[in-house]
């Protein structure tokens, strides 16, 4: 069911054969659409390779740390055999630490810009297996390293901002520095150089990662309406796709006249009315339903494309469960019908931008991996991350084929997480940093939730394509530790999120 690593093109047998809950005819169309992602284009022969600029695709699995990759790979029976395990990919780790742990709002002057020393990633602190027996509550610390990882955790706003602006900030900061001053983003740089800019997610269009990648700014990530308005009005974004639809619930059920509607994610009620009426002053074309996405994956595309999936918060993760989503394995709960999957929304975004010779900057987020982790739902973590990996494979097959003029010679793909969560093996409360337990393909791996929020641990980083080797020089620190029981741990060479920015900024700036 997956595109095999290294294969040049997707064929029918390598694509998902069914999308639970989707009518059969629609499944067929989606399959054809997914295929066309990697199929010959009539225009391909008309354009010389030298006439193209460069494009950047940033793929972020929100909260998609090492445990997430381990869990999904174990469940799929593909440990060490994911597409990013192929030798063409540069493999490193990334630090995601915040500027400070408190206050999580702007602070004035020099003090507001100062890096808090204790928050800086430090292998000795991260991997401290000294027992921490005093701690109690729903999530005891167990070990000092766990405690440090929880105490110094970043969030999706300041980590995405670090990648997008090159500046570290406080938790909740959206493309502003520690003083709360707006910073120039990669999206704005890309736009100035004539590139198209797109953002795609499985969570609301103005949620932290999407808003940061879309070039919006605010002193707090919670200002959804303001962030959405900036994304719609600033002229930076050409494509925005995600959830947060006021007219539908989390199961894609339409809201009735008496139901409460939440308009914040789409910029408020007035903005939503304009978008629905097709009279938004910035000229956005709004699509919502699966057939509209299928249609928009080929043929003419509008200059400004806004996709708001017909769900209130997440594409799938928040849907109802037949039992307890904390314990159910992936796939038992039927997927909500009528909601375009990430593989398709990503394809729609690429299609809307691929004819632009100067190139494009696209961020694709598996946003609800993080939501499933907050809810300690292992099955849904695997579901969400599987969809993210399938999307990565589709992107990879598109560039392998190169039929639309975009291939690995003029496109850079990076795959990473914005931050980690704290969960390890089934006995990791007594065995520090115990790896997840592989119970075979199709079986939920052994794991234990050590927290219901983020951690400061390093996250994986993969890059392939033009300039991918440039990250290696930045990865000048090594994560390595020896635990009391003699086990060697650590993630090897790592760079910082601000250094991802340095490479991308140099590549996207005008004249580059
Ligand atoms: Zn989170």
mmCIF file of N, CA, C and O and ligand atoms in Angstrom, residues 156 370 374 419 421 454, ligand 1:
data_model
loop_
_atom_site.group_PDB
_atom_site.id
_atom_site.type_symbol
_atom_site.label_atom_id
_atom_site.label_comp_id
_atom_site.label_asym_id
_atom_site.label_seq_id
_atom_site.Cartn_x
_atom_site.Cartn_y
_atom_site.Cartn_z
ATOM 1 N N UNK A 156 4.380 24.869 19.557
ATOM 2 C CA UNK A 156 4.366 24.892 18.092
ATOM 3 C C UNK A 156 4.551 26.292 17.526
ATOM 4 O O UNK A 156 4.977 26.441 16.383
ATOM 5 N N UNK A 370 0.214 15.907 16.773
ATOM 6 C CA UNK A 370 0.358 16.547 18.084
ATOM 7 C C UNK A 370 -0.928 16.482 18.908
ATOM 8 O O UNK A 370 -0.890 16.242 20.121
ATOM 9 N N UNK A 374 -1.337 14.846 22.610
ATOM 10 C CA UNK A 374 -1.884 15.528 23.797
ATOM 11 C C UNK A 374 -2.981 14.679 24.439
ATOM 12 O O UNK A 374 -3.135 14.679 25.655
ATOM 13 N N UNK A 419 8.452 20.074 17.396
ATOM 14 C CA UNK A 419 8.892 19.774 18.763
ATOM 15 C C UNK A 419 8.522 18.330 19.065
ATOM 16 O O UNK A 419 7.804 17.693 18.290
ATOM 17 N N UNK A 421 7.216 15.158 21.975
ATOM 18 C CA UNK A 421 6.382 14.873 23.164
ATOM 19 C C UNK A 421 7.151 13.851 23.997
ATOM 20 O O UNK A 421 8.036 13.158 23.475
ATOM 21 N N UNK A 454 4.383 18.630 25.528
ATOM 22 C CA UNK A 454 5.626 18.583 24.752
ATOM 23 C C UNK A 454 6.848 18.242 25.597
ATOM 24 O O UNK A 454 6.785 18.239 26.825
HETATM 25 ZN ZN1 LIG B 1 1.095 20.577 21.033
#
